[in-house]
Amino acid sequence: MARVLVVEDEPDIAELVCLHLTTMGHTAVHEADGLDALARARGGGFGLIILDLNLPRMDGLDICRTLRADDDPTPILMLTSRTGEIDRVLGLELGADDYLTKPFSVRELMARVKAQLRRAALYAPSAPAVAAPPERAPLAVLDLMIDPERRQVRRGDAALELTAREFDLLLFFARHPGRVYSRSQLLDEVWGTGYAGYDHTVNSHINRLRAKLEPDPQRPRYVLTVWGVGYKFAEG
Ligand code: CA
């Protein structure tokens, strides 16, 4: 979900655009004045700028040109009125990413917004990995201690002997307690998307994992069956 700057001096259009952005789950920030809009855009933090052409004090073309001269790569969707082709072409030459001619349908606007945000996400530099979870740190779940580094599972003093796949399955479950996974999701996540497996592959591995893990495999405490859906790992 993105912060979107809506620069539009016609209150009805601005309200409509902001309302639909909010409905889509985005945060809309509105400016009606060209110079205010430029200052706001330069403050940064927007995933998209929806920019009207004719605005008080500074028009959309100048705003667009100025932002691009700043090397600001924020996608810009221009709104033009039906005054002719020149404005549209100019808008694109100035570095706008797309344009819509007024009057536009809400559906059309939202499709363009989605397309621009998707494009921006594709080309955005990936976030630094500082916040990544410690993949190799030992994991304590229920009364189990799972050590990804050594690929060992202990309950108290007792080590559980698991095959590589059983270990991967347990580790995956333990990292997502309470989440329900279908058999085909587990195949994708644990065996890998390229694996041409069958649902019964998952069933038989879970049965073997339970036989080693569960004090009473007939009444599992760790890996629980969710009837008609798949499996989940017990919470807390
Ligand atoms: Ca206008």
GROMACS .gro file of C-alpha atoms and ligand atoms in nm:
model
  237
    1MET     CA    1   0.000   0.000   0.000
    2ALA     CA    2   0.133   0.337  -0.099
    3ARG     CA    3   0.119   0.704  -0.009
    4VAL     CA    4  -0.018   0.886  -0.310
    5LEU     CA    5   0.005   1.261  -0.364
    6VAL     CA    6  -0.307   1.392  -0.537
    7VAL     CA    7  -0.251   1.734  -0.695
    8GLU     CA    8  -0.584   1.864  -0.820
    9ASP     CA    9  -0.753   2.202  -0.777
   10GLU     CA   10  -1.104   2.089  -0.865
   11PRO     CA   11  -1.250   1.985  -0.530
   12ASP     CA   12  -1.497   1.730  -0.670
   13ILE     CA   13  -1.234   1.544  -0.869
   14ALA     CA   14  -0.981   1.560  -0.585
   15GLU     CA   15  -1.235   1.420  -0.343
   16LEU     CA   16  -1.333   1.139  -0.577
   17VAL     CA   17  -0.972   1.038  -0.646
   18CYS     CA   18  -0.876   1.048  -0.277
   19LEU     CA   19  -1.183   0.849  -0.181
   20HIS     CA   20  -1.103   0.570  -0.425
   21LEU     CA   21  -0.736   0.560  -0.331
   22THR     CA   22  -0.839   0.519   0.031
   23THR     CA   23  -1.082   0.243  -0.065
   24MET     CA   24  -0.791   0.063  -0.236
   25GLY     CA   25  -0.600   0.079   0.092
   26HIS     CA   26  -0.365   0.362  -0.003
   27THR     CA   27  -0.303   0.684   0.185
   28ALA     CA   28  -0.403   0.992  -0.014
   29VAL     CA   29  -0.241   1.330   0.048
   30HIS     CA   30  -0.411   1.619  -0.131
   31GLU     CA   31  -0.271   1.949  -0.255
   32ALA     CA   32  -0.470   2.199  -0.465
   33ASP     CA   33  -0.197   2.455  -0.526
   34GLY     CA   34   0.098   2.400  -0.761
   35LEU     CA   35   0.374   2.544  -0.544
   36ASP     CA   36   0.246   2.371  -0.233
   37ALA     CA   37   0.232   2.047  -0.430
   38LEU     CA   38   0.593   2.081  -0.545
   39ALA     CA   39   0.710   2.143  -0.189
   40ARG     CA   40   0.512   1.844  -0.069
   41ALA     CA   41   0.644   1.619  -0.347
   42ARG     CA   42   1.000   1.726  -0.271
   43GLY     CA   43   0.944   1.614   0.086
   44GLY     CA   44   0.939   1.262  -0.059
   45GLY     CA   45   0.781   0.942   0.064
   46PHE     CA   46   0.523   0.904  -0.214
   47GLY     CA   47   0.476   0.591  -0.422
   48LEU     CA   48   0.287   0.783  -0.690
   49ILE     CA   49   0.193   1.141  -0.779
   50ILE     CA   50  -0.136   1.206  -0.956
   51LEU     CA   51  -0.084   1.544  -1.113
   52ASP     CA   52  -0.340   1.775  -1.273
   53LEU     CA   53  -0.216   1.991  -1.558
   54ASN     CA   54  -0.377   2.327  -1.485
   55LEU     CA   55  -0.314   2.442  -1.131
   56PRO     CA   56  -0.284   2.775  -0.951
   57ARG     CA   57   0.066   2.927  -0.913
   58MET     CA   58   0.256   2.644  -1.083
   59ASP     CA   59   0.118   2.409  -1.346
   60GLY     CA   60   0.156   2.034  -1.365
   61LEU     CA   61   0.409   2.048  -1.647
   62ASP     CA   62   0.644   2.268  -1.446
   63ILE     CA   63   0.604   2.051  -1.140
   64CYS     CA   64   0.683   1.741  -1.345
   65ARG     CA   65   0.982   1.904  -1.512
   66THR     CA   66   1.117   2.027  -1.178
   67LEU     CA   67   1.085   1.689  -1.009
   68ARG     CA   68   1.259   1.513  -1.295
   69ALA     CA   69   1.536   1.775  -1.291
   70ASP     CA   70   1.577   1.686  -0.922
   71ASP     CA   71   1.622   1.321  -1.033
   72ASP     CA   72   1.307   1.232  -0.843
   73PRO     CA   73   1.194   0.897  -0.992
   74THR     CA   74   0.846   0.892  -0.831
   75PRO     CA   75   0.592   0.774  -1.091
   76ILE     CA   76   0.372   1.058  -1.216
   77LEU     CA   77   0.025   1.007  -1.359
   78MET     CA   78  -0.086   1.326  -1.535
   79LEU     CA   79  -0.448   1.434  -1.552
   80THR     CA   80  -0.520   1.640  -1.861
   81SER     CA   81  -0.838   1.804  -1.979
   82ARG     CA   82  -0.948   1.772  -2.339
   83THR     CA   83  -0.758   2.073  -2.462
   84GLY     CA   84  -0.563   1.892  -2.727
   85GLU     CA   85  -0.284   1.651  -2.791
   86ILE     CA   86   0.001   1.892  -2.724
   87ASP     CA   87  -0.045   1.893  -2.351
   88ARG     CA   88  -0.048   1.514  -2.336
   89VAL     CA   89   0.264   1.475  -2.546
   90LEU     CA   90   0.442   1.745  -2.352
   91GLY     CA   91   0.347   1.576  -2.029
   92LEU     CA   92   0.507   1.251  -2.139
   93GLU     CA   93   0.815   1.417  -2.284
   94LEU     CA   94   0.866   1.591  -1.954
   95GLY     CA   95   0.896   1.261  -1.779
   96ALA     CA   96   0.543   1.178  -1.671
   97ASP     CA   97   0.485   0.803  -1.670
   98ASP     CA   98   0.126   0.798  -1.787
   99TYR     CA   99  -0.168   1.028  -1.837
  100LEU     CA  100  -0.544   1.023  -1.823
  101THR     CA  101  -0.776   1.252  -2.013
  102LYS     CA  102  -1.063   1.410  -1.821
  103PRO     CA  103  -1.331   1.303  -1.782
  104PHE     CA  104  -1.205   0.958  -1.687
  105SER     CA  105  -1.382   0.665  -1.528
  106VAL     CA  106  -1.291   0.564  -1.178
  107ARG     CA  107  -1.216   0.214  -1.301
  108GLU     CA  108  -0.969   0.351  -1.555
  109LEU     CA  109  -0.798   0.568  -1.297
  110MET     CA  110  -0.762   0.280  -1.052
  111ALA     CA  111  -0.619   0.052  -1.323
  112ARG     CA  112  -0.356   0.315  -1.405
  113VAL     CA  113  -0.274   0.364  -1.037
  114LYS     CA  114  -0.226  -0.011  -0.991
  115ALA     CA  115  -0.010  -0.036  -1.303
  116GLN     CA  116   0.217   0.251  -1.194
  117LEU     CA  117   0.258   0.119  -0.841
  118ARG     CA  118   0.333  -0.230  -0.970
  119ARG     CA  119   0.592  -0.091  -1.210
  120ALA     CA  120   0.751   0.117  -0.936
  121ALA     CA  121   0.772  -0.185  -0.707
  122LEU     CA  122   0.944  -0.388  -0.979
  123TYR     CA  123   1.217  -0.133  -1.031
  124ALA     CA  124   1.259  -0.013  -0.674
  125PRO     CA  125   1.591  -0.102  -0.514
  126SER     CA  126   1.532  -0.385  -0.271
  127ALA     CA  127   1.517  -0.294   0.094
  128PRO     CA  128   1.830  -0.354   0.300
  129ALA     CA  129   1.829  -0.689   0.474
  130VAL     CA  130   1.901  -0.550   0.820
  131ALA     CA  131   1.552  -0.639   0.941
  132ALA     CA  132   1.571  -0.998   0.816
  133PRO     CA  133   1.489  -1.259   1.081
  134PRO     CA  134   1.786  -1.451   1.217
  135GLU     CA  135   1.747  -1.756   0.993
  136ARG     CA  136   2.012  -1.956   1.170
  137ALA     CA  137   1.925  -1.882   1.531
  138PRO     CA  138   1.788  -2.175   1.734
  139LEU     CA  139   1.411  -2.172   1.762
  140ALA     CA  140   1.222  -2.266   2.079
  141VAL     CA  141   0.867  -2.381   2.009
  142LEU     CA  142   0.647  -2.553   2.265
  143ASP     CA  143   0.893  -2.790   2.437
  144LEU     CA  144   1.114  -2.832   2.130
  145MET     CA  145   1.449  -2.669   2.056
  146ILE     CA  146   1.516  -2.655   1.682
  147ASP     CA  147   1.867  -2.564   1.570
  148PRO     CA  148   1.879  -2.476   1.197
  149GLU     CA  149   2.259  -2.442   1.202
  150ARG     CA  150   2.318  -2.795   1.331
  151ARG     CA  151   1.991  -2.930   1.192
  152GLN     CA  152   1.907  -3.084   1.526
  153VAL     CA  153   1.585  -3.109   1.723
  154ARG     CA  154   1.583  -3.170   2.096
  155ARG     CA  155   1.310  -3.222   2.348
  156GLY     CA  156   1.473  -3.168   2.683
  157ASP     CA  157   1.783  -3.386   2.677
  158ALA     CA  158   1.655  -3.613   2.402
  159ALA     CA  159   1.765  -3.559   2.043
  160LEU     CA  160   1.510  -3.649   1.776
  161GLU     CA  161   1.646  -3.824   1.468
  162LEU     CA  162   1.481  -3.668   1.163
  163THR     CA  163   1.557  -3.708   0.795
  164ALA     CA  164   1.655  -3.394   0.604
  165ARG     CA  165   1.303  -3.352   0.464
  166GLU     CA  166   1.135  -3.414   0.796
  167PHE     CA  167   1.360  -3.153   0.951
  168ASP     CA  168   1.279  -2.900   0.677
  169LEU     CA  169   0.909  -2.967   0.721
  170LEU     CA  170   0.925  -2.923   1.098
  171LEU     CA  171   1.136  -2.607   1.069
  172PHE     CA  172   0.894  -2.456   0.818
  173PHE     CA  173   0.594  -2.533   1.038
  174ALA     CA  174   0.766  -2.407   1.353
  175ARG     CA  175   0.846  -2.076   1.187
  176HIS     CA  176   0.478  -2.024   1.104
  177PRO     CA  177   0.282  -2.144   1.407
  178GLY     CA  178  -0.095  -2.132   1.372
  179ARG     CA  179  -0.090  -2.078   0.996
  180VAL     CA  180  -0.281  -2.333   0.793
  181TYR     CA  181  -0.109  -2.474   0.485
  182SER     CA  182  -0.260  -2.692   0.214
  183ARG     CA  183  -0.064  -2.991   0.093
  184SER     CA  184   0.027  -2.818  -0.233
  185GLN     CA  185   0.148  -2.508  -0.044
  186LEU     CA  186   0.370  -2.732   0.168
  187LEU     CA  187   0.506  -2.898  -0.145
  188ASP     CA  188   0.594  -2.553  -0.283
  189GLU     CA  189   0.745  -2.426   0.041
  190VAL     CA  190   0.935  -2.731   0.164
  191TRP     CA  191   1.005  -2.936  -0.147
  192GLY     CA  192   1.037  -2.634  -0.378
  193THR     CA  193   0.817  -2.501  -0.655
  194GLY     CA  194   0.981  -2.715  -0.921
  195TYR     CA  195   0.905  -3.040  -0.737
  196ALA     CA  196   0.655  -3.260  -0.917
  197GLY     CA  197   0.512  -3.413  -0.603
  198TYR     CA  198   0.176  -3.537  -0.493
  199ASP     CA  199  -0.038  -3.461  -0.195
  200HIS     CA  200   0.030  -3.806  -0.053
  201THR     CA  201   0.403  -3.721  -0.046
  202VAL     CA  202   0.316  -3.459   0.213
  203ASN     CA  203   0.083  -3.693   0.403
  204SER     CA  204   0.342  -3.967   0.434
  205HIS     CA  205   0.615  -3.727   0.550
  206ILE     CA  206   0.385  -3.578   0.808
  207ASN     CA  207   0.293  -3.924   0.933
  208ARG     CA  208   0.661  -4.013   0.972
  209LEU     CA  209   0.738  -3.680   1.136
  210ARG     CA  210   0.453  -3.736   1.380
  211ALA     CA  211   0.575  -4.088   1.458
  212LYS     CA  212   0.909  -3.940   1.569
  213LEU     CA  213   0.781  -3.619   1.723
  214GLU     CA  214   0.451  -3.688   1.886
  215PRO     CA  215   0.428  -3.870   2.219
  216ASP     CA  216   0.096  -4.004   2.089
  217PRO     CA  217   0.090  -3.986   1.706
  218GLN     CA  218  -0.281  -4.068   1.706
  219ARG     CA  219  -0.346  -3.747   1.900
  220PRO     CA  220  -0.093  -3.497   1.761
  221ARG     CA  221   0.011  -3.197   1.970
  222TYR     CA  222   0.251  -3.033   1.727
  223VAL     CA  223   0.144  -3.084   1.368
  224LEU     CA  224  -0.234  -3.061   1.360
  225THR     CA  225  -0.469  -3.168   1.083
  226VAL     CA  226  -0.713  -2.905   0.962
  227TRP     CA  227  -0.981  -3.116   0.800
  228GLY     CA  228  -1.050  -3.039   0.436
  229VAL     CA  229  -0.766  -2.784   0.421
  230GLY     CA  230  -0.429  -2.918   0.529
  231TYR     CA  231  -0.207  -2.881   0.832
  232LYS     CA  232  -0.091  -2.627   1.085
  233PHE     CA  233   0.163  -2.613   1.366
  234ALA     CA  234   0.028  -2.569   1.717
  235GLU     CA  235   0.051  -2.221   1.869
  236GLY     CA  236   0.211  -2.167   2.209
  237CA      CA  237  -0.705   2.203  -1.278
   0.00000   0.00000   0.00000
